[in-house]
GROMACS .gro file of C-alpha atoms in nm:
model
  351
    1UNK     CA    1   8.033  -1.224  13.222
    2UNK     CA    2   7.793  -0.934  13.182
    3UNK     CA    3   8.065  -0.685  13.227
    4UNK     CA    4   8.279  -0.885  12.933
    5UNK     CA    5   7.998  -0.830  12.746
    6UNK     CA    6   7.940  -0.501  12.824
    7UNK     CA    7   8.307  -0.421  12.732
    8UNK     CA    8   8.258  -0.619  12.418
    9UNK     CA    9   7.995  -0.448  12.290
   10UNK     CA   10   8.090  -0.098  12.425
   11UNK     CA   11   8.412  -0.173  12.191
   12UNK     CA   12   8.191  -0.279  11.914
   13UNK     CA   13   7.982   0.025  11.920
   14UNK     CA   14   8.311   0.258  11.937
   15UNK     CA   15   8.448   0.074  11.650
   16UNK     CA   16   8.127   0.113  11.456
   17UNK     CA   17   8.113   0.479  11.518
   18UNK     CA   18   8.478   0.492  11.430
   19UNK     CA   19   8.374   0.379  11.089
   20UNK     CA   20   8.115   0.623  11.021
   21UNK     CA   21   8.311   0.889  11.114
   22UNK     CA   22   8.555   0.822  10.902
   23UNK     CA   23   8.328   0.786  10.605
   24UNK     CA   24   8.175   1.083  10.654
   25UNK     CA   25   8.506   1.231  10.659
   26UNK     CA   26   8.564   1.108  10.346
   27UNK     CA   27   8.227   1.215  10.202
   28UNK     CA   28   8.260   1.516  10.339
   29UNK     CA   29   8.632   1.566  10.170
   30UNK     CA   30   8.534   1.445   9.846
   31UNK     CA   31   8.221   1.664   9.823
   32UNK     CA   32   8.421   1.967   9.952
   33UNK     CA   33   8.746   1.905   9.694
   34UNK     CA   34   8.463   1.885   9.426
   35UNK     CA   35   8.295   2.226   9.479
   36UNK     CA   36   8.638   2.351   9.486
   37UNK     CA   37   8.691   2.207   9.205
   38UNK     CA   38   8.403   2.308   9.030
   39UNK     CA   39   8.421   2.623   9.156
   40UNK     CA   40   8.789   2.695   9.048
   41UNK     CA   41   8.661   2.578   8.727
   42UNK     CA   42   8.363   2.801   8.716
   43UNK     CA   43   8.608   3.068   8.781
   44UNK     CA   44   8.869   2.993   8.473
   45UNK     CA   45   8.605   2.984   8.251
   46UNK     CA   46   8.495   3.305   8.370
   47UNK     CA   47   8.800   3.457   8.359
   48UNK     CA   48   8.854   3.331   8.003
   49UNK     CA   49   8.552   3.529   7.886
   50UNK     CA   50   8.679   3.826   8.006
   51UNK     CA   51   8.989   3.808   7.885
   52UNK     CA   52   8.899   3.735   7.507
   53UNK     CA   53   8.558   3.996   7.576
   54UNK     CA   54   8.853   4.254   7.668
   55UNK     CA   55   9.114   4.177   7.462
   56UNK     CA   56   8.975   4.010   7.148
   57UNK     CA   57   8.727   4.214   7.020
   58UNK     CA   58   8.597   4.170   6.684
   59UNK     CA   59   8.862   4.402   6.431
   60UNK     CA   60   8.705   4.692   6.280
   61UNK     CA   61   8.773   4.649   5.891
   62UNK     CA   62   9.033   4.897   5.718
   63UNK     CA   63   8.847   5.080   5.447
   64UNK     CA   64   8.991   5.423   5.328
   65UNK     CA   65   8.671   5.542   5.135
   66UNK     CA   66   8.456   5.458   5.445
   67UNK     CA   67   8.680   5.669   5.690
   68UNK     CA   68   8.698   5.962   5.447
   69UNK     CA   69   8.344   5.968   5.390
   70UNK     CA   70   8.275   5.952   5.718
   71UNK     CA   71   8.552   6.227   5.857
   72UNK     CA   72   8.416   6.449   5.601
   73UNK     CA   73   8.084   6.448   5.758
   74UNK     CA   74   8.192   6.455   6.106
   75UNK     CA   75   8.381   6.706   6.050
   76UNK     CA   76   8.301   6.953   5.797
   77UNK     CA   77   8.533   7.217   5.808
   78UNK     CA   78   8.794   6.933   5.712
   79UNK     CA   79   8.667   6.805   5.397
   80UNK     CA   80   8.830   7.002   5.108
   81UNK     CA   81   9.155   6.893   5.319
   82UNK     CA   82   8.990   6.530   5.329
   83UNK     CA   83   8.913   6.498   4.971
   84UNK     CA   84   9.210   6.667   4.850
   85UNK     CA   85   9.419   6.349   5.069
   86UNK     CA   86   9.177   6.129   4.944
   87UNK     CA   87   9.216   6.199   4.567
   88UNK     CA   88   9.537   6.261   4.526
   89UNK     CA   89   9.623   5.936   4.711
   90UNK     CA   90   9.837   6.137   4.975
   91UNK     CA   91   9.859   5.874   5.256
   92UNK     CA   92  10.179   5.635   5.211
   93UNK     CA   93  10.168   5.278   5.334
   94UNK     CA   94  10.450   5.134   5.522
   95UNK     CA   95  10.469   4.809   5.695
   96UNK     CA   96  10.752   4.687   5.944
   97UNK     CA   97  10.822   4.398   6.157
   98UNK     CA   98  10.804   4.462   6.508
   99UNK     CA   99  11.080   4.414   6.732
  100UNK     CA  100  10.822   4.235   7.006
  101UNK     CA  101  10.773   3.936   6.863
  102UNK     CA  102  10.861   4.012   6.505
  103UNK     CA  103  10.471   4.010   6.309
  104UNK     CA  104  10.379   4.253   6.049
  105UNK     CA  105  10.283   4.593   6.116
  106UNK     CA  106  10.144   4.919   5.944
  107UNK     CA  107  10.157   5.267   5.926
  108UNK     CA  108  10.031   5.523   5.682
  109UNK     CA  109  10.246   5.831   5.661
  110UNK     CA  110  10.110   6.190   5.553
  111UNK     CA  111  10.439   6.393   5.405
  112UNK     CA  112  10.417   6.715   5.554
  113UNK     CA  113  10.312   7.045   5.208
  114UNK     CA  114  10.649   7.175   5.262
  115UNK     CA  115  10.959   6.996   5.421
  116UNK     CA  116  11.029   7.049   5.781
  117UNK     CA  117  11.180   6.824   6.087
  118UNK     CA  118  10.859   6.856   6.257
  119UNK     CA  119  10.662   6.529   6.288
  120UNK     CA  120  10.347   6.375   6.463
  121UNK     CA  121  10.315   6.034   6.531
  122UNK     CA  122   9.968   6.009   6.602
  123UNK     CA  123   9.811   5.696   6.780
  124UNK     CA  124   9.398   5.555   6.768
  125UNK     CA  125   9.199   5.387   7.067
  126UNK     CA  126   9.116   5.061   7.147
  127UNK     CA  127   8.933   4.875   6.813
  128UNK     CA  128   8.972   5.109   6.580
  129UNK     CA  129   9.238   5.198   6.293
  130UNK     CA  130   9.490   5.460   6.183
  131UNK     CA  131   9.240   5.672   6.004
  132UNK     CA  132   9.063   5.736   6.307
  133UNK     CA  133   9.323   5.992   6.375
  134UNK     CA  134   9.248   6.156   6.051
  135UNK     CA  135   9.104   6.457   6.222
  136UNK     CA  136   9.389   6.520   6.456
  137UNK     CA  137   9.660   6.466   6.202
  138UNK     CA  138   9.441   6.799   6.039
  139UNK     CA  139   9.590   7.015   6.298
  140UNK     CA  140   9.899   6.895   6.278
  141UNK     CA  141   9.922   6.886   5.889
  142UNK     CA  142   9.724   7.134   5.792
  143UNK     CA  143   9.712   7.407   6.069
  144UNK     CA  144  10.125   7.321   6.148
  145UNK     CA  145  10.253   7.170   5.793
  146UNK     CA  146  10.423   6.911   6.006
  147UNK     CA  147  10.471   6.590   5.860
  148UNK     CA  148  10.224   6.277   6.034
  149UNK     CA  149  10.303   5.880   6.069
  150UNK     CA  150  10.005   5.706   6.177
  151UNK     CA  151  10.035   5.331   6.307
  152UNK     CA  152   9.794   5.078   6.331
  153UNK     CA  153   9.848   4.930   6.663
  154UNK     CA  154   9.919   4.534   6.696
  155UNK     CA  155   9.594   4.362   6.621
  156UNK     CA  156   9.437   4.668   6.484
  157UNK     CA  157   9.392   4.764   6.136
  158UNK     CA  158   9.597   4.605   5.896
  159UNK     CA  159   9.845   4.488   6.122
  160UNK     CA  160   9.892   4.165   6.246
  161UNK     CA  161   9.834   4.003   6.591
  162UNK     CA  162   9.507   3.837   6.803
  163UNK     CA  163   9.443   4.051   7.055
  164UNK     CA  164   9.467   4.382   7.203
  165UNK     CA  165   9.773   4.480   7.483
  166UNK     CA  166   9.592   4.765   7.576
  167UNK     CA  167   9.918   4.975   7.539
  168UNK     CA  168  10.166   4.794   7.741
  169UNK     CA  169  10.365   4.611   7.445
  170UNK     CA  170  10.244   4.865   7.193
  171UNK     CA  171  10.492   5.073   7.395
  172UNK     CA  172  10.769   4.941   7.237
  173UNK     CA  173  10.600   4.914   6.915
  174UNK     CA  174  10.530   5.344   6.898
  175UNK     CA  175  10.907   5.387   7.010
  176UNK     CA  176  10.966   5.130   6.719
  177UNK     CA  177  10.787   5.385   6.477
  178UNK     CA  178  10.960   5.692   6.599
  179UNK     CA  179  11.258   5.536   6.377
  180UNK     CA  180  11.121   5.438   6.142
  181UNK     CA  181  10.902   5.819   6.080
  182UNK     CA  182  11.265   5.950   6.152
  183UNK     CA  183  11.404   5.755   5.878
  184UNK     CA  184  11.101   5.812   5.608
  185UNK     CA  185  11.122   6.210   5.684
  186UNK     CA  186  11.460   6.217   5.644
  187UNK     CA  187  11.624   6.218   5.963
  188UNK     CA  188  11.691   6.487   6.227
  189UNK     CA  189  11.307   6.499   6.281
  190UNK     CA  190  11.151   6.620   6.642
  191UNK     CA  191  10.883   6.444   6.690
  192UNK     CA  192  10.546   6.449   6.941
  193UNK     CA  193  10.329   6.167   7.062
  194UNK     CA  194  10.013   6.231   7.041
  195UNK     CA  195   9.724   5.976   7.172
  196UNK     CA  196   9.373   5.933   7.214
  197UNK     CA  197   9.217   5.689   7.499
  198UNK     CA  198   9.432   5.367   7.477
  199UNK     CA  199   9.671   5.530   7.235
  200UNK     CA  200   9.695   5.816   7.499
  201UNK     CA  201   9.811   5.540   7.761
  202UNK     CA  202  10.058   5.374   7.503
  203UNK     CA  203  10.254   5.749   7.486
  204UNK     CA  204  10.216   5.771   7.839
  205UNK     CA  205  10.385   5.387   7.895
  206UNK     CA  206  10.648   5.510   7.607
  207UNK     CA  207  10.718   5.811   7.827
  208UNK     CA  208  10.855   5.612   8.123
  209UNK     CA  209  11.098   5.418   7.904
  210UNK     CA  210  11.474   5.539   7.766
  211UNK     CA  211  11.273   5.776   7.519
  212UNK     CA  212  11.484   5.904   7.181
  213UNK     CA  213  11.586   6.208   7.173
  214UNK     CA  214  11.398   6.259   6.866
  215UNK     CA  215  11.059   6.250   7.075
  216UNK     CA  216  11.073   6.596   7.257
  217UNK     CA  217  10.673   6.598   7.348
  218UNK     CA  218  10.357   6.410   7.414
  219UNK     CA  219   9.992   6.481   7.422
  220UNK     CA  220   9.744   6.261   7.593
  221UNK     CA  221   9.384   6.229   7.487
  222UNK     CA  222   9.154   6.051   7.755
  223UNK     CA  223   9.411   5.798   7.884
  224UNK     CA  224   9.355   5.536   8.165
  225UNK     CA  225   9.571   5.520   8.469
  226UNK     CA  226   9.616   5.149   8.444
  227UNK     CA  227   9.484   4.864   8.250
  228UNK     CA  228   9.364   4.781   8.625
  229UNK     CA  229   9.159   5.082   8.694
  230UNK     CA  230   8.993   5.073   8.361
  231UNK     CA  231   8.909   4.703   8.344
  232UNK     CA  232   8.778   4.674   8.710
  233UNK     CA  233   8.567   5.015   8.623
  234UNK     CA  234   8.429   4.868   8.364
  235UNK     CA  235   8.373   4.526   8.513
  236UNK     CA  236   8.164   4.705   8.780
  237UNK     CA  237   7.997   4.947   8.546
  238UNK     CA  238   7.890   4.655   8.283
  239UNK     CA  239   7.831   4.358   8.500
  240UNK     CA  240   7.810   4.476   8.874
  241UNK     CA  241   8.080   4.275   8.961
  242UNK     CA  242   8.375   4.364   9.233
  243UNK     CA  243   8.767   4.316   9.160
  244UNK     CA  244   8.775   4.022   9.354
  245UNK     CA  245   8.823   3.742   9.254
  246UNK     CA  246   8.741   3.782   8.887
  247UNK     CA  247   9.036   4.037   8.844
  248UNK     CA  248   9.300   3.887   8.968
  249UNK     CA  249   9.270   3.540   8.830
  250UNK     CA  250   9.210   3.658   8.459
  251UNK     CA  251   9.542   3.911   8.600
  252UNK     CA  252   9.708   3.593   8.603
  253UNK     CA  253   9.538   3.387   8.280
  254UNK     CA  254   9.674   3.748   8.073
  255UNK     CA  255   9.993   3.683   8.244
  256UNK     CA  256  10.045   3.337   8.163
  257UNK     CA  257   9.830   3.386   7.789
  258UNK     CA  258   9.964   3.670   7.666
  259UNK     CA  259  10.282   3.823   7.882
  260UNK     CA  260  10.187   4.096   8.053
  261UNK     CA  261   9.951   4.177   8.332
  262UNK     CA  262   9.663   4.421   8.465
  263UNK     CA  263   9.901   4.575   8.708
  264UNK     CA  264  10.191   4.627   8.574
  265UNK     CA  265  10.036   4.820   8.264
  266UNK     CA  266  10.064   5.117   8.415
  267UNK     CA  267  10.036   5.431   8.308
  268UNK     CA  268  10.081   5.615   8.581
  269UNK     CA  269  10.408   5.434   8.712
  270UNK     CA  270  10.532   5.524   8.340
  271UNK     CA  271  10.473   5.918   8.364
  272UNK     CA  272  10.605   5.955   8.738
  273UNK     CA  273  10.924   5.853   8.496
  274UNK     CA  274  10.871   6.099   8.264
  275UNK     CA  275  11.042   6.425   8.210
  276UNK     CA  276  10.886   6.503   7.881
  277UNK     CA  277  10.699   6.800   7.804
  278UNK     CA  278  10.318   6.665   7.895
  279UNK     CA  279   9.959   6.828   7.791
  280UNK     CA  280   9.662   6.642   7.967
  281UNK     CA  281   9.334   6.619   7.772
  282UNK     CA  282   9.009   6.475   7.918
  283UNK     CA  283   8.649   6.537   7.889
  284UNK     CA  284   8.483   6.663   8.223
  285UNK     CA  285   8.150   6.413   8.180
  286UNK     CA  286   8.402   6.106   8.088
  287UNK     CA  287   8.264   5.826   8.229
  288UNK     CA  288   8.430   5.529   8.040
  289UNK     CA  289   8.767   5.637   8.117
  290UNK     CA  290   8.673   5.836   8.449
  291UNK     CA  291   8.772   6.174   8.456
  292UNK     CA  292   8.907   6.136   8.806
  293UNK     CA  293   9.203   5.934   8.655
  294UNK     CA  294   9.348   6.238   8.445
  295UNK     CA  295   9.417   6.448   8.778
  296UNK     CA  296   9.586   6.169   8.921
  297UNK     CA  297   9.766   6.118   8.625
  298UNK     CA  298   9.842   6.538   8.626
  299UNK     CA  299  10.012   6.545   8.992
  300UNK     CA  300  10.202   6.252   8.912
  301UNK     CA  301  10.381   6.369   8.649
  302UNK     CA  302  10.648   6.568   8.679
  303UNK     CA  303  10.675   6.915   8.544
  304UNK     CA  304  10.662   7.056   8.250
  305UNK     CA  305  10.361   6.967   8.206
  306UNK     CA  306  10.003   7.128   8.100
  307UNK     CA  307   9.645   7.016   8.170
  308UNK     CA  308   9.318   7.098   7.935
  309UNK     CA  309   8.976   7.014   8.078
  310UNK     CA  310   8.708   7.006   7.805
  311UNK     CA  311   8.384   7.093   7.931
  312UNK     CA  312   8.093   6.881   7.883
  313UNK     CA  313   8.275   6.629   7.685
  314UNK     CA  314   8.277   6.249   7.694
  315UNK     CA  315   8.481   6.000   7.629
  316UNK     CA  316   8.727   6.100   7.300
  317UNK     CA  317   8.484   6.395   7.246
  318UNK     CA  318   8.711   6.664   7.331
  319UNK     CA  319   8.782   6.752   6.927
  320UNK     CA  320   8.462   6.727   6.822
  321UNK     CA  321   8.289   6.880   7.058
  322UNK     CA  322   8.555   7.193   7.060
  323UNK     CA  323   8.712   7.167   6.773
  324UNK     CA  324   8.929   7.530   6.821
  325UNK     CA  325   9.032   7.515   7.178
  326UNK     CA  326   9.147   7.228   7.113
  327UNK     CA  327   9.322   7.315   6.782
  328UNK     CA  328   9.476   7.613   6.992
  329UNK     CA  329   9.590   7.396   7.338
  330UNK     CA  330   9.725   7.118   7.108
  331UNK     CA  331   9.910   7.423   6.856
  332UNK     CA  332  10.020   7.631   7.146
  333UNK     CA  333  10.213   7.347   7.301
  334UNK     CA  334  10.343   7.237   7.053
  335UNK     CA  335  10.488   7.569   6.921
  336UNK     CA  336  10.629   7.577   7.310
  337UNK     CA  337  10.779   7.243   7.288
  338UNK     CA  338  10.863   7.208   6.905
  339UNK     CA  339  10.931   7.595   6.797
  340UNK     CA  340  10.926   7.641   6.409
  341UNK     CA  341  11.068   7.905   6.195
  342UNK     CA  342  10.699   7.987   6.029
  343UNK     CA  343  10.426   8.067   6.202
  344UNK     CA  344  10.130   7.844   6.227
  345UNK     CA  345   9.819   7.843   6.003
  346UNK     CA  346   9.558   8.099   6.086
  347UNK     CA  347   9.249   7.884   6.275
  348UNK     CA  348   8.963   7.855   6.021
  349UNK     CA  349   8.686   7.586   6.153
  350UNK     CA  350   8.372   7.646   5.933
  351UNK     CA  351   8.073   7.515   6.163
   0.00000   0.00000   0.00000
């Protein structure tokens, strides 16, 4: 009898234990699928910030009189050229749809003083407009009486669109406005590219594609490797954070949002494609785009190919800071690359 018993309650005991086990199990699984849970959505919601903090920036407003005013006193030497433009209502607006997803973009065009098939197509950075190029297109219209088409990128300006590609599908768009600056000068235009921080790493992406014939050269102004390298810079640099995980899952969120991802927006896959005439520009103290990233950008792309180091320049500082050398780098390439009949205007900065 007292064995029975003993087996009796010996089963009892196990079945008991058997019971708690299991609920703790279950405890255990529901706690652990609900800080996964939570934490997954901790993490979307992070990587939702970050994508509309990087890619939907507020849009700086379009205002002519500002820009000129303000070119004019960044750069005197340029303001009887400035306010004869301004005056005389010089700059043309055009507008096209683009062939990526067909919304409404602009240009302004600058005819060149006397006709010639030499053209510029001269592309801003990241959040600001056309006439931010206004004292780059003075060098090529006024030092090389070359004619200058100026685009706002997609969701810049006075173009359409709700948020930034960083480059990647502005690609196609730039390649899209090589026509169309063919067709407004007349036709038979050559043409360089000719960017400054993310519109240097849109010419660099166009590079790597089936270029037109009509673009024969490209100057790059402080461009980024990859949207990769940039964003993970700056999401160290800005919030102490590391690539992982926070990269790759708002990677994935552009991917799925928008169409495109951080890796493949490459501008460094793009120019080991390229066999276009190349001058490198960066500023040796860049620290938003790293200076680091132009000489990897330099060995990767194939020859010809020319590389300008600005000393003790930051980011986009290059012109301003040496207005001349770079007047003469950007003039001497291009006379290499896109030879004209007249010689180019004497250099005349008044500091």
């Amino acid at each position: 009898v007292c064995s029975f018993l003993r087996d009796c309650l010996s089963d009892h005991i196990y079945t008991l234990y058997t019971i708690d086990m299991r609920k703790r199990f279950c405890s255990v699984l529901v706690y652990s699928l609900l800080v996964a849970f939570l934490l997954a959505f901790g993490l979307w919601l992070a990587s939702d910030y970050m994508l509309d903090y990087s890619l939907c920036a507020e849009r700086k407003p379009y205002d002519q009189e500002a820009a000129f005013s303000q070119k004019a006193e960044e750069y005197p030497w340029q303001k009887d050229w400035l306010d004869s433009l301004y005056v005389h209502s010089v700059l043309r607006d055009i507008t096209i749809r683009s062939h990526h997803g067909g919304v409404r973009l602009h240009a302004v065009c600058l005819p060149a003083p006397v006709a010639t098939d030499r053209c510029a197509l001269l592309v801003h950075g990241y959040g600001n407009t056309c006439l931010e190029m206004l004292p780059i297109a003075y060098i090529y219209h006024h030092l090389l009486g070359m004619n200058v088409l100026m685009p706002d990128l997609y969701a810049h300006g006075q173009s359409q669109g709700d948020h930034i590609n960083m480059g990647w599908f502005d690609r196609w768009d730039v390649l899209q406005w090589s026509a169309v600056a063919d067709s407004v000068f007349d036709g038979d235009t050559r043409m360089i590219l000719h960017g400054i921080s993310m519109g240097a790493a849109t010419v660099m992406m166009a590079s790597g594609e089936d270029v037109p014939q009509r673009v024969q050269a490209i100057v790059e102004d402080c461009g980024y490797t990859s949207v990769w390298d940039e964003f993970s810079g700056e999401l160290d640099a800005q919030f102490h954070l590391p690539a992982f995980p926070l990269m790759y899952t708002t990677s994935r969120l552009c991917q799925s949002r928008y169409g495109w991802n951080f890796q493949e927006a490459s501008s460094l896959e793009q120019v080991r494609r390229s066999r276009l005439p190349m001058l490198f520009i960066h500023g040796d103290q860049d620290t938003f785009v790293p200076t680091w990233m132009v000489y990897t950008l330099y060995a990767a792309k194939p020859q010809p190919k020319k590389l300008w180091i600005s000393p003790g320049s930051k980011h986009a500082r290059s012109y301003a800071d040496h207005p001349e050398e770079y007047s003469r780098e950007v003039i001497s390439f291009v006379n290499e690359y896109l030879p004209s009949s007249s010689p180019a205007d004497t250099l005349c900065h008044e500091q």
